[in-house]
Structure formats: C-alpha cells, structure tokens
Short mmCIF file of C-alpha atoms in Angstrom, two decimals:
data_model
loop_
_atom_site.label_atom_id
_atom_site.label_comp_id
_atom_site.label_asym_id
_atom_site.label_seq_id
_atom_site.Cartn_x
_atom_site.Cartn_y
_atom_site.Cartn_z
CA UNK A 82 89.01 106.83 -26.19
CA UNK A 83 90.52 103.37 -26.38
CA UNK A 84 93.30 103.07 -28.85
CA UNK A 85 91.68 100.49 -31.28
CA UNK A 86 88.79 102.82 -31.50
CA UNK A 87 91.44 105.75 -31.79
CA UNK A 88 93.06 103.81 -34.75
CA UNK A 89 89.63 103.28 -36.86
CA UNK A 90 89.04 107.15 -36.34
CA UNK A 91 92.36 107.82 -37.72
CA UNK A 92 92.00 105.63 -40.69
CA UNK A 93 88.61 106.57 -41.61
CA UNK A 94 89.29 110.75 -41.38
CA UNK A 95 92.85 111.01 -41.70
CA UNK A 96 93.63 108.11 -44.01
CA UNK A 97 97.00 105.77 -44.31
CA UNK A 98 99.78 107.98 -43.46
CA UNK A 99 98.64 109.40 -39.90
CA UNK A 100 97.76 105.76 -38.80
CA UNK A 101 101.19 104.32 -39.89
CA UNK A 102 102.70 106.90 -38.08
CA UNK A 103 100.67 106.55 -35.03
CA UNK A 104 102.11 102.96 -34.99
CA UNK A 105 105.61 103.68 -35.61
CA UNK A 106 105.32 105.85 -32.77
CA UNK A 107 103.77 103.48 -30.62
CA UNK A 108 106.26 100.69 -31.34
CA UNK A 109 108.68 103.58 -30.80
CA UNK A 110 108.25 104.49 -27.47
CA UNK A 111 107.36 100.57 -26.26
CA UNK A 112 103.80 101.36 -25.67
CA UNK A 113 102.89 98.05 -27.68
CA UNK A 114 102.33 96.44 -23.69
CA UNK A 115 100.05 98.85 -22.60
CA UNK A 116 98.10 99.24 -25.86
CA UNK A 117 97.76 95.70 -25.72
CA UNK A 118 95.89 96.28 -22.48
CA UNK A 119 93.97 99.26 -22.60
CA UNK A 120 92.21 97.32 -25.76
CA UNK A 121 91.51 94.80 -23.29
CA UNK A 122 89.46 96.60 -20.67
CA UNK A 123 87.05 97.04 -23.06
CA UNK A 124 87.36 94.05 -25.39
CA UNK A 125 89.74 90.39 -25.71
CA UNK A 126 92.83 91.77 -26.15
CA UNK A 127 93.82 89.17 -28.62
CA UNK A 128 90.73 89.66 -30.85
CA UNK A 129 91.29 93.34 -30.50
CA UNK A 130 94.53 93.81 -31.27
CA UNK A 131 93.98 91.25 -34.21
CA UNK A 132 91.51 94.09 -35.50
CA UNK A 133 94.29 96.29 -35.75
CA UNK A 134 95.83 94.13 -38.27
CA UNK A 135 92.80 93.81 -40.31
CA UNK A 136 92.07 97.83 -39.79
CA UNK A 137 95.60 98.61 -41.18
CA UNK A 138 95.01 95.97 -44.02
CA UNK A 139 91.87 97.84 -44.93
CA UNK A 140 92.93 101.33 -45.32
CA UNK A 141 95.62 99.94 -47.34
CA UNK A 142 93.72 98.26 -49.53
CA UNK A 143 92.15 100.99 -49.93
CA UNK A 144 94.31 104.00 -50.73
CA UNK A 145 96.19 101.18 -53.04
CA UNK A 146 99.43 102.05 -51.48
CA UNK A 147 101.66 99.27 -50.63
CA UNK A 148 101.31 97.71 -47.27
CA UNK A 149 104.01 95.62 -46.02
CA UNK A 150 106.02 97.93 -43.47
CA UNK A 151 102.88 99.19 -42.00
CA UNK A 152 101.94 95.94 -41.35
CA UNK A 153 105.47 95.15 -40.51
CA UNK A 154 104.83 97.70 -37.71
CA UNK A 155 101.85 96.87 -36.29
CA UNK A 156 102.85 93.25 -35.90
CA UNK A 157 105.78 94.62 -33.78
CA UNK A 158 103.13 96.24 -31.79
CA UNK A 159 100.82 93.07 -31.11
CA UNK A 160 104.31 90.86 -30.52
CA UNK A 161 105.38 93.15 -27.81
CA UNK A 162 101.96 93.42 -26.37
CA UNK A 163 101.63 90.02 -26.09
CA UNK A 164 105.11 89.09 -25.38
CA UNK A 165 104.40 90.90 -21.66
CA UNK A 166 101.75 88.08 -20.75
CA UNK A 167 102.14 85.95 -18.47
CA UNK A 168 102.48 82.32 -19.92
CA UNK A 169 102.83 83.30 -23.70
CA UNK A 170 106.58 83.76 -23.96
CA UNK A 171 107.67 80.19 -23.58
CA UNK A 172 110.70 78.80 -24.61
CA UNK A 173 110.85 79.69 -29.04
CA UNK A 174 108.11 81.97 -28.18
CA UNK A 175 107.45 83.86 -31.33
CA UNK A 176 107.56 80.56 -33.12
CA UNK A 177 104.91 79.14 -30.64
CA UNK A 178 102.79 81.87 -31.16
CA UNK A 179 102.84 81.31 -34.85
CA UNK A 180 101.53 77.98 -34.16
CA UNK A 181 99.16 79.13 -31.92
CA UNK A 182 97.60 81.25 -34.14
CA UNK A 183 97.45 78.71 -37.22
CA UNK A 184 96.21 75.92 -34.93
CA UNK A 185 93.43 78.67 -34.21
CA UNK A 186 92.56 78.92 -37.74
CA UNK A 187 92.75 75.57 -38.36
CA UNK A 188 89.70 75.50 -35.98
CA UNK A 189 87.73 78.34 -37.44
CA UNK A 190 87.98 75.85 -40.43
CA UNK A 191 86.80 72.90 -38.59
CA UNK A 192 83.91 74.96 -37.35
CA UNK A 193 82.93 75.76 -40.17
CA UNK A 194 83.27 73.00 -42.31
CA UNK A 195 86.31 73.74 -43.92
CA UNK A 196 88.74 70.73 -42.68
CA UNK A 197 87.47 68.25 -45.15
CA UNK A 198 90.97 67.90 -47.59
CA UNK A 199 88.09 68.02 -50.27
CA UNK A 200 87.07 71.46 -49.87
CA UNK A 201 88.36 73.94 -52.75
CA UNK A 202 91.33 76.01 -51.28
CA UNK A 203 91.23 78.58 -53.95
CA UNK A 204 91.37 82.40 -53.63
CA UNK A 205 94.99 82.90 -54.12
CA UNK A 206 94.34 86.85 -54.51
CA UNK A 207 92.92 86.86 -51.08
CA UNK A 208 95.56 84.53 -49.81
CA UNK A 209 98.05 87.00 -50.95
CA UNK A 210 97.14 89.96 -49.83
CA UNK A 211 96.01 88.43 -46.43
CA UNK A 212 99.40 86.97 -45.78
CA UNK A 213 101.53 89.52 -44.48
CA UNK A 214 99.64 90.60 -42.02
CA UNK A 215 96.25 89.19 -41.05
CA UNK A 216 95.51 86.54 -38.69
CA UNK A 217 92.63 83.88 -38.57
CA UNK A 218 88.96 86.09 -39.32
CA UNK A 219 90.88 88.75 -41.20
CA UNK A 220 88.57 91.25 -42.71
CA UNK A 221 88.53 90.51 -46.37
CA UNK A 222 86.88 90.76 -49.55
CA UNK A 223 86.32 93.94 -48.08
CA UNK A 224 87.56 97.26 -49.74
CA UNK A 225 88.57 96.23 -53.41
CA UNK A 226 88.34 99.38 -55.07
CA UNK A 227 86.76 101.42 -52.06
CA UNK A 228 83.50 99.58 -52.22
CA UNK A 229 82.10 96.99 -49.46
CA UNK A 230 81.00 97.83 -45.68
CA UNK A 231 84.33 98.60 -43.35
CA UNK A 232 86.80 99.82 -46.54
CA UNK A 233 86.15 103.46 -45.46
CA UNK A 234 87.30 104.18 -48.85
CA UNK A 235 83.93 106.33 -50.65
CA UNK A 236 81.58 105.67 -47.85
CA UNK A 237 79.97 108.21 -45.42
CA UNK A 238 81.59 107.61 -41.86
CA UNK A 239 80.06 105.10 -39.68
CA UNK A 240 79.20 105.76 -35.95
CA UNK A 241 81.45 103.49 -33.64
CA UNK A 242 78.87 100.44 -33.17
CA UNK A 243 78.82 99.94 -36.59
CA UNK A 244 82.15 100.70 -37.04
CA UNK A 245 82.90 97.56 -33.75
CA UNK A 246 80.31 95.66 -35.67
CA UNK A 247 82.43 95.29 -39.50
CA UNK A 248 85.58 95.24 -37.66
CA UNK A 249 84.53 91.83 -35.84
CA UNK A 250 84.59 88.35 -37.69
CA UNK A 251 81.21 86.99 -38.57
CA UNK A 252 80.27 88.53 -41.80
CA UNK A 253 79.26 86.06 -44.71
CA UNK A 254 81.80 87.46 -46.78
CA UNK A 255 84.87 87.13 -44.25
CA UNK A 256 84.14 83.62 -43.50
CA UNK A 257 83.75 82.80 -46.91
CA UNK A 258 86.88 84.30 -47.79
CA UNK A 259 88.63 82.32 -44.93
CA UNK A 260 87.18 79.27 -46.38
CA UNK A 261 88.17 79.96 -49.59
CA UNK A 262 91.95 80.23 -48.55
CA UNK A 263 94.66 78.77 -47.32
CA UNK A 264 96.02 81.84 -45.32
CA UNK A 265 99.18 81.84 -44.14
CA UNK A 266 100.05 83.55 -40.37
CA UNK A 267 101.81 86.35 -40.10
CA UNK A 268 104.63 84.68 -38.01
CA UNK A 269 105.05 81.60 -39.98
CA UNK A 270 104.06 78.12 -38.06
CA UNK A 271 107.46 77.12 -38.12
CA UNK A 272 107.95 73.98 -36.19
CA UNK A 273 111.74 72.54 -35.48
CA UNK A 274 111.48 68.98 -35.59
CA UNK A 275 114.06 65.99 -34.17
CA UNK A 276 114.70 62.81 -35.45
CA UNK A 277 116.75 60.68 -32.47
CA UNK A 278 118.53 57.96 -34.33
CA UNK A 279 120.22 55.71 -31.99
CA UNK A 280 121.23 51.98 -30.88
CA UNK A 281 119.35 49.56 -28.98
CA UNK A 282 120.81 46.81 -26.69
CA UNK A 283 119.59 44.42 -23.96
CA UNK A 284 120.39 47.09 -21.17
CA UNK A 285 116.99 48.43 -21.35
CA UNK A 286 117.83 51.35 -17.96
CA UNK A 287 120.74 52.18 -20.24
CA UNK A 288 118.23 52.89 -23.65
CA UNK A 289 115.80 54.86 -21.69
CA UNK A 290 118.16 56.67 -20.02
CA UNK A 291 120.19 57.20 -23.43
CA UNK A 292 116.87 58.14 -24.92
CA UNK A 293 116.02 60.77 -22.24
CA UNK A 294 119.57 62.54 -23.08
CA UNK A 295 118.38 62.58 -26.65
CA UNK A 296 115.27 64.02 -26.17
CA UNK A 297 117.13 66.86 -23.80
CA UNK A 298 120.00 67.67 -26.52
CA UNK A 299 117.61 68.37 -29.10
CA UNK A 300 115.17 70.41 -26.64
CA UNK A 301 118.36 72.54 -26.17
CA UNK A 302 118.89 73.14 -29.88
CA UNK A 303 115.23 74.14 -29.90
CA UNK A 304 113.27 71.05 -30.89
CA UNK A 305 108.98 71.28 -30.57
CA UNK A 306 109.29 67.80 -31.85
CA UNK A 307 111.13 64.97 -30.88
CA UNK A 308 110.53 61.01 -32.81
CA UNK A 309 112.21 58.11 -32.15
CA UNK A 310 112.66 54.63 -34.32
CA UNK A 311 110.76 51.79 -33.85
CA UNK A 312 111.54 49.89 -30.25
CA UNK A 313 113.79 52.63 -29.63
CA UNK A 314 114.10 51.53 -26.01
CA UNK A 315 114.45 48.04 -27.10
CA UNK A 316 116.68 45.41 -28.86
CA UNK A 317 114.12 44.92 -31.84
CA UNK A 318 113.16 41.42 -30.52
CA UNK A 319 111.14 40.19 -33.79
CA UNK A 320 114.26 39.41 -34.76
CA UNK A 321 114.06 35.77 -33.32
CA UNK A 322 110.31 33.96 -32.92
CA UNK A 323 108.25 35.38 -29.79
CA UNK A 324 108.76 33.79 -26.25
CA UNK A 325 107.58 33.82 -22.91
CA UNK A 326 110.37 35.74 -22.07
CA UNK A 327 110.27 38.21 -25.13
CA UNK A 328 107.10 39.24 -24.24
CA UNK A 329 107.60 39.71 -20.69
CA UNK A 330 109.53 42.38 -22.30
CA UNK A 331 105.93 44.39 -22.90
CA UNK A 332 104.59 47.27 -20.62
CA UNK A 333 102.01 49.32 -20.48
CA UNK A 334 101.44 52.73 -20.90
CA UNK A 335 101.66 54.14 -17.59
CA UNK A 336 104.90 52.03 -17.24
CA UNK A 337 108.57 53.73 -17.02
CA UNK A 338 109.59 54.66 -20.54
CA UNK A 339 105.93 56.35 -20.92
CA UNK A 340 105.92 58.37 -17.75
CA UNK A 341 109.43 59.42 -17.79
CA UNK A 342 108.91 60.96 -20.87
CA UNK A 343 105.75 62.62 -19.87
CA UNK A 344 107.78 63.97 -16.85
CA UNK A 345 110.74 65.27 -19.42
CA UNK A 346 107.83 66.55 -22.12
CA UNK A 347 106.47 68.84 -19.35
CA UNK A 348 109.36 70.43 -18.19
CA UNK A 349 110.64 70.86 -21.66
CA UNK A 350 107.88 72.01 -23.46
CA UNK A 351 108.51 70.14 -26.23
CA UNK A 352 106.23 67.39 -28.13
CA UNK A 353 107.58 63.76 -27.92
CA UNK A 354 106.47 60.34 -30.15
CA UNK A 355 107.47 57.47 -29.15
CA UNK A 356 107.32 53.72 -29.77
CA UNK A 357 107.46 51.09 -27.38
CA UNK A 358 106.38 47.66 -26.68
CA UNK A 359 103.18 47.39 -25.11
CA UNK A 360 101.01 45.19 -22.97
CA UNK A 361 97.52 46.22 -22.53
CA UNK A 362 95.92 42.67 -20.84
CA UNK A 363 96.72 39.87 -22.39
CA UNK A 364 97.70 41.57 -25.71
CA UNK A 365 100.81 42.93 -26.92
CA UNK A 366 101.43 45.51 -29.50
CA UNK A 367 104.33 47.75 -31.79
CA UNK A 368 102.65 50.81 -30.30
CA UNK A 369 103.50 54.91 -30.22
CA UNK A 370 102.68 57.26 -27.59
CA UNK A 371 102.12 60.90 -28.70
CA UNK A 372 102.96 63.43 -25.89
CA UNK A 373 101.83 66.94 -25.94
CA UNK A 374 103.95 69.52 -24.68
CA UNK A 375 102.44 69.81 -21.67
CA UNK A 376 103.17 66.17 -20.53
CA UNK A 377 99.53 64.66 -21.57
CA UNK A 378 99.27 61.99 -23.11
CA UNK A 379 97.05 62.53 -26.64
CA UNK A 380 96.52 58.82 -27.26
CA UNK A 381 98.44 55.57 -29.23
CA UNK A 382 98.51 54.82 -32.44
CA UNK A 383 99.06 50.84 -33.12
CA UNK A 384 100.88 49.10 -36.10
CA UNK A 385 97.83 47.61 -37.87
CA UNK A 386 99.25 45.96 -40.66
CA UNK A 387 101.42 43.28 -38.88
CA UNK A 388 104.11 40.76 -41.16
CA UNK A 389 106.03 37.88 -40.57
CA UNK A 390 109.20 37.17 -42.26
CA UNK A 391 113.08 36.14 -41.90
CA UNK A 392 114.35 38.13 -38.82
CA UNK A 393 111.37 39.85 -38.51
CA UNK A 394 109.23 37.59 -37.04
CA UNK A 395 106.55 40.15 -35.65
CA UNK A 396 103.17 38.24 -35.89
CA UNK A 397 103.75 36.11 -32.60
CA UNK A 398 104.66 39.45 -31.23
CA UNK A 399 102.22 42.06 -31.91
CA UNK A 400 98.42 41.92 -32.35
CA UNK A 401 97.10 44.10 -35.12
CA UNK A 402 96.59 47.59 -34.12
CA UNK A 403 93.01 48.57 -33.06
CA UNK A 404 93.40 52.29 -32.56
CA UNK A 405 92.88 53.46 -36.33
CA UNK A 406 94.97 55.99 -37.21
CA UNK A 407 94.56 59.40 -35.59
CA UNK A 408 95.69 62.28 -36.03
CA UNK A 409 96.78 64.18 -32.71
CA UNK A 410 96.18 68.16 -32.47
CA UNK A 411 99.67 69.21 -30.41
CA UNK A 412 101.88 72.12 -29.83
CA UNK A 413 103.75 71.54 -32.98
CA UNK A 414 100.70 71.04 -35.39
CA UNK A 415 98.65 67.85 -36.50
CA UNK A 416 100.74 64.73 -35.84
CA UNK A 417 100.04 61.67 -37.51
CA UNK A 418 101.49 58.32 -37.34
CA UNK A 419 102.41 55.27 -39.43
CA UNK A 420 104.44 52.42 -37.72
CA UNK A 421 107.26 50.67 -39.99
CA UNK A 422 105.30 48.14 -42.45
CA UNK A 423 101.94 50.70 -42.29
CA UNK A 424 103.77 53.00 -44.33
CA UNK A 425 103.48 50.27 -47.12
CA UNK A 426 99.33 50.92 -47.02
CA UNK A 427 98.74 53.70 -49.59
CA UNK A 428 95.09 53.73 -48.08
CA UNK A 429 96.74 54.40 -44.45
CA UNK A 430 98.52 57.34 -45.37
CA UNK A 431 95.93 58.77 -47.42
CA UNK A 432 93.63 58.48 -44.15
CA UNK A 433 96.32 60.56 -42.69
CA UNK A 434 95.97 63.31 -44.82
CA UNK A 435 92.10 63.14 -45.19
CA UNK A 436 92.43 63.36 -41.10
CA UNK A 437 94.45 66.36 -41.62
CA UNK A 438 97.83 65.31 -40.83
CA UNK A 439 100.17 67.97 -41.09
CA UNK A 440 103.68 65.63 -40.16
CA UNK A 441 103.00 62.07 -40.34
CA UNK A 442 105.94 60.33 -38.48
CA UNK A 443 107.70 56.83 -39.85
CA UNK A 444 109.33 54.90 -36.67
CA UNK A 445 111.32 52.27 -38.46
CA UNK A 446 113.27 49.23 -38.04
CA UNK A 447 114.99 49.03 -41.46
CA UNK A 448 118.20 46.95 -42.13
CA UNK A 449 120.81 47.45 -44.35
CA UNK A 450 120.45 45.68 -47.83
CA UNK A 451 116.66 45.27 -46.98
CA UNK A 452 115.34 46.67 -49.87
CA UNK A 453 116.34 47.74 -53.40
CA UNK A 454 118.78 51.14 -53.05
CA UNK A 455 116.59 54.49 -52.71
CA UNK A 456 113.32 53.06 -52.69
CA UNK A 457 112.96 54.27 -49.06
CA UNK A 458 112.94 57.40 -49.85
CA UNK A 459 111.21 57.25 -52.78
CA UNK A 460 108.31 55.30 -51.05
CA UNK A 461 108.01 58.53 -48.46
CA UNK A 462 108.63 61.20 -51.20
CA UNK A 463 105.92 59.92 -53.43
CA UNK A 464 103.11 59.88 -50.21
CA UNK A 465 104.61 63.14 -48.93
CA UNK A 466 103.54 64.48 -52.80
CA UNK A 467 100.46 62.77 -53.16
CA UNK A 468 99.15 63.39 -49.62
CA UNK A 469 100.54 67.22 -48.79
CA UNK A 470 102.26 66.95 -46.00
CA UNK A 471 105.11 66.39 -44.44
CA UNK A 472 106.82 62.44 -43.70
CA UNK A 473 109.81 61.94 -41.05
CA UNK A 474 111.05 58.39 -41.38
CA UNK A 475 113.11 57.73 -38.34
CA UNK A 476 115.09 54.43 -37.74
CA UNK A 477 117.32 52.13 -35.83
CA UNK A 478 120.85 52.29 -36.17
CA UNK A 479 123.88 49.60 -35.37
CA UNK A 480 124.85 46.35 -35.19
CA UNK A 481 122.31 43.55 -33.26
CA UNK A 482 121.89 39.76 -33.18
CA UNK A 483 120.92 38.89 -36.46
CA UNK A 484 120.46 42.36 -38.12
CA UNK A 485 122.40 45.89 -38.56
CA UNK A 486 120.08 48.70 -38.77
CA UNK A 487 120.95 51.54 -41.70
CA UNK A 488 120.13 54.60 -39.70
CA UNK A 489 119.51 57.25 -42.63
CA UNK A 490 116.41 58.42 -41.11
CA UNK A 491 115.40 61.56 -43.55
CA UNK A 492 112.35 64.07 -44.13
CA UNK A 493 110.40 64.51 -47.22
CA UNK A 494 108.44 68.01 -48.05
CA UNK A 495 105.00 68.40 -48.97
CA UNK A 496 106.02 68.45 -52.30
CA UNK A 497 107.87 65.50 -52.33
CA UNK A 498 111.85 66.63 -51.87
CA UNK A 499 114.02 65.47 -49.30
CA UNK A 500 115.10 68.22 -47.52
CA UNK A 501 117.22 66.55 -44.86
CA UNK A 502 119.00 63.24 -44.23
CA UNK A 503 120.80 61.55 -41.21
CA UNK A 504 123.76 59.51 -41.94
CA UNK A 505 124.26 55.58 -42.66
CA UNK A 506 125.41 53.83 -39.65
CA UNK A 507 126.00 56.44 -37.74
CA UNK A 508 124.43 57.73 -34.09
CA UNK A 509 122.91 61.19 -34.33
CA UNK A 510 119.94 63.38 -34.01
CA UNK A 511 118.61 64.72 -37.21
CA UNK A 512 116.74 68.66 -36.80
CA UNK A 513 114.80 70.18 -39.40
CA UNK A 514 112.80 73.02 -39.93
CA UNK A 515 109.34 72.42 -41.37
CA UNK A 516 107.11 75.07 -42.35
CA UNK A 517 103.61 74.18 -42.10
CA UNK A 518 102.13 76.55 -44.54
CA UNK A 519 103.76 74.14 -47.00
CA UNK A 520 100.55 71.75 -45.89
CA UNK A 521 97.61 73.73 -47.33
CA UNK A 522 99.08 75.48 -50.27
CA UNK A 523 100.49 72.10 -51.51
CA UNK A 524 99.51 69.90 -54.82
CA UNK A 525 97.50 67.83 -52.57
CA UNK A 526 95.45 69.86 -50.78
CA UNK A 527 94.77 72.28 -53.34
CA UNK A 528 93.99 69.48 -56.37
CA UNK A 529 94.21 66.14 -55.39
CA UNK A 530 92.25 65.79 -52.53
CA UNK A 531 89.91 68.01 -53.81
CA UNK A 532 89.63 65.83 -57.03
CA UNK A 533 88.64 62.31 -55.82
CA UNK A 534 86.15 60.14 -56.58
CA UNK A 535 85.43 58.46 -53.03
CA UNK A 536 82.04 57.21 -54.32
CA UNK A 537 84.03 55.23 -56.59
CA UNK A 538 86.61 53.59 -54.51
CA UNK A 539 84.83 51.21 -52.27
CA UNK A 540 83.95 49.07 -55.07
CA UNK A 541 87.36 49.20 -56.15
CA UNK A 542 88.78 48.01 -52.90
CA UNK A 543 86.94 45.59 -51.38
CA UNK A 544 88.12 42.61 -52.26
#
C-alpha cells in the first residue's frame, strides 16, 4: 500500500490521533525523502504529497480538534521530501519554494478567471483555516460539521477510487473556494528585495563594473531582487540638452551592461531590473530590462510619459515609451515597473495593479530640493495604499554637473507604510523583506479594485 493511500485509511478508520502520530514518526526517523517518492511511483509526487496536507486538514476539521502542529508536521515531511530533489534546493530554498508554490496558485487563478483585481476575494473563514497548512487546490468547504464528500466525518467509508477521486482538485466546491480566497502558502512567499543606490560618473567600465559588485553583495546577503536608479550605469545626461555625442551614449539591449547582467543573474539566481539608455534603430529611450533568475530576459518596460525642464532636459533624449506597462511573472513574484516621471500617472500605476503587479519598482533620478519635503514618499505611500502592492523607489545618489542626487531610496507596504529607508547622500544598498501575502489580503484588492466603476471612467478621461 502506498503511504498516501495508507494515510487516508488511517484517517478515515482510526481518526486524528493515529495519523498525527504516523507523521511524527515519519518525520522522526527521516523517511519524509522516501515517502516523498514512493507517492510518486504511483502519482506526481508534488500533487500527492500536497494531498497529504489537505487529508490532515480534513480529519481535523473534522474531529474539531485544533490543527496547527499536525500540520506543522506534515509540512516537515513534504519539505524534507522535496528538499532531496534534484534542482529544488537552490540558494534560500525554502523561501523559493514558497514562491513557487504561490506563483502556482496565482495560476490556478488565472485559469480560472480569478486574476481580474475585480473579482471578490472574500471567504476569510476559508482563508483562515486554509492557511496553515494547505497549498494551491486545498480541499475545502469540505467537512464543516462532518458533512460534504471527503470529510470522513458521519459518512460510510469510501472504496479507494473514490476516495483518489475527492482527494484530487477539480470539484466545484474546491475551486470555488480557491476563488473565493486569498490563501496564503504555507511557507510564506517571502521575497528579500535590494535597492542599489549608488553614483554615476563619466567612467562608464567603472559604473558597470561598480554595479556588478552591487548586484553580488546583495546576492550574498540573500537578495531574489536586485533594482537600480535611473541611468544607473550612466552620468544622468538630461542634465544638459541632447547631442550627437550624448546619444552615442545609447545601446541596445544585447549590448554590455544588458548581457553582463544576464551572465551575473544566472549564476546568482537572483532577479535583476535595470535601467539603461537604449538605442533600438534610430530611437533612443529611458528604458528597464527585467531579468529572471535564470538569466532571460522577460522584456523592457519604457518611460512613456517623457518631460522637459531645467536640468532635465529629457525630451531630445528619449522617445516616449511604446512597450505599455507589463507586468513580468519572475522568481520573486509579479514585477512591475514605473520609470521616474511615470510614477506621476495615477492611471499608470493603477494599470499596474489591474495587471497584477505584486512590487512595482520606481528607478529615479531625484535631486535634492526638487520637490516640497516628504512628498516623495507620500506620492509612493498613497499608490502603494490605493493599488495593494508593494512600491520600491530607488535613486541616484552624489554630486554631478549641474545636479546632486538625494539618494533616500525607500519601500512602501501594501498598506501604505514605509517600512524601510536608505540614507540621504549616502552610497548603500537598501534590503528588505516583503511578504507577498500582504498583496491579496490588502485594502485594494479586497475593496477597491473590486469597487470600480470602469464603465464610467472613459468618459471621464478622455479629454
């Protein structure tokens, strides 16, 4: 008998206590590994073991009896299991993994229609009792006061196909519970995230190469994420009217800055956003790769909105982006981006959100004295708030030809606090710790979104 098929026997004629002792003894004697694969010769290992989870859940539910550590011990069971294959225990594995596993939800969601930002993420009952210990299809709605098919609570046995059949996800009332939820994973989706805030000079070897260093101190302190400012491999040249020489300045994206930080982002593992000058033909643009992880290159997003003012002439510089505004699906989550004066656009960063950003990230070039004390921040905090997710402002420090740059790069939480801040004037590399269940159990996604009036708004706007 295979051991997930061992388990639902246990829970259906023995009831709660035998099973949480068959787990303690299984995490006991480090048979997680080999559990892990015996479920496999008959089934996906990972949708087995996941079973497990939603098995132990059940009989919990149940018998009424509280269900934490036995959940606690079973997802000590799956960890190990899955901690002995080959390619899962990368670098801030068990973090990763949490990722992985919300990124696979996320999908579910997509599939079935649940990724608009206007759908109704209610079900907080559900969400709670789901949280501790049940991944993406977790068998729900099932069980509340011993009734419902797979509870095994006041129900004749059922034979072992039946018994496969309500253990798998697919039943109307699982996915509707999934789609009524924002469930959180059992490992939370933790993502560390890097803000590089550094100087710029003429010596552009020097800036890429001071750049790459960057990018490797904060993969050492266990970064997924790294962002840098606005031309953060450049002097910011707007700050004197565009010239042939200026713009000779521009490459493309399969030039050096682009591939060397491909190269680093692969043998990292870690997620990188840039922003760079680019050519692509005869056009120029205040552009920023997004690289995955793996060293692939998601796509660009382009500065759309494009100004022209005292020492930041940027107009005879950069055409206006024609990318949109994606949102990329990386290691470390749904990555959005809005360039410097973007950020400005309440309708871009509500197309963030409505895209399903989960970080959206702010390259700046932002001198000191530029604008009024604090409204920075309060500009980020208050789209952070009324979009639910998380902003990353990230800017230019030091001294340059016509302008110093304030540094202060900072990080606002879905709902709306600053919960970390570089210094003024100073070199450094701000890490912080986002978790991204904050994104779906936020203001935002649970009423705001859900509460607009899109038929009205075109009306409103065009003009």
């Amino acid at each position: 008998m295979h051991c997930l098929e061992e388990f639902l026997v246990l829970g259906q004629n023995t009831g709660t206590e035998r099973l949480a002792s068959r787990l303690e003894t299984l995490s006991n004697r480090g048979e997680s590994g080999a559990t892990g694969r015996e479920i496999g010769e008959e089934d996906d290992g990972e949708v087995a073991l996941q079973d497990l989870l939603r098995h132990v859940e059940n009989v919990d539910a149940v018998s009424g009896e509280f269900a934490g550590q036995r959940c606690e011990d079973a997802r000590r069971v799956v960890a190990v299991g899955r901690d002995d294959e080959p390619g899962v225990a990368r670098r801030g594995g068990a973090r990763r993994e949490g990722r992985r596993r919300h990124r696979r939800r996320r999908a579910f969601r997509v599939e079935h229609g649940a990724s608009d930002p206007l759908h109704s993420l209610r079900g907080g009952l559900v969400a709670q009792r789901m949280s501790d210990a049940v991944d993406e299809g977790a068998n729900v709605g099932h069980g509340q006061g011993g009734e419902g098919p797979g509870s095994y609570g006041g129900h004749e046995p059922m034979d072992r196909d039946r018994r496969r059949e309500t253990s798998r996800l697919g039943t109307e009332a699982e996915e509707a519970a999934i789609l009524q939820s924002p469930v959180p994973s059992p490992q939370s989706p933790e993502v560390k995230l890097a803000l590089v805030q550094q100087p710029a000079t003429s010596d552009l070897d020097a800036n890429l190469a001071r750049g790459l260093a960057a990018f490797d101190r904060a993969a050492d302190a266990g970064a997924d994420l790294v962002a840098f400012a606005e031309l953060a491999f450049h002097p910011f040249w707007p700050q004197r009217h565009a010239t042939p020489e200026t713009l000779a300045h521009a490459e493309p994206l399969d030039g050096p800055t682009v591939t060397a930080f491909r190269e680093r982002a692969k043998a990292r593992g870690v997620v990188a956003v840039l922003n760079i000058f680019e050519r692509d033909g005869d056009q120029t643009f205040d552009s920023s790769p997004v690289i995955d992880a793996d060293g692939s290159l998601l796509g660009v997003t382009r500065m759309i909105h494009i100004t022209d003012y005292e020492a930041f002439h940027e107009q005879g510089y950069y055409a206006p982006g024609d990318h949109g505004l994606p949102v990329y699906d990386t290691e470390a989550g749904q990555i959005g981006v809005a360039i410097c004066y973007d950020r400005h656009y309440p309708e871009a960063m509500r197309a963030l959100a409505l895209s399903g950003a989960e970080v959206v990230i702010v390259p700046q070039a932002g001198a000191m004295g530029e604008w009024p004390d604090g409204l920075y921040e309060a500009e980020m905090r208050v789209a952070a708030f009324q979009n639910g997710y998380y902003t990353a402002l990230v800017n230019r420090v030091g001294p340059e030809e016509r302008l110093t740059f304030a540094g202060e790069s900072f990080v606002c939480a879905p709902d709306g606090r600053v919960i970390a801040r570089a210094g003024e004037g100073t070199e450094e590399i701000l890490i912080v710790d986002l978790d991204l269940n904050a994104v779906p159990t936020s203001h935002a996604r649970t009423l705001f979104l859900r509460d607009r009036r899109p038929d009205l708004y075109a009306d409103w706007l065009a003009r």
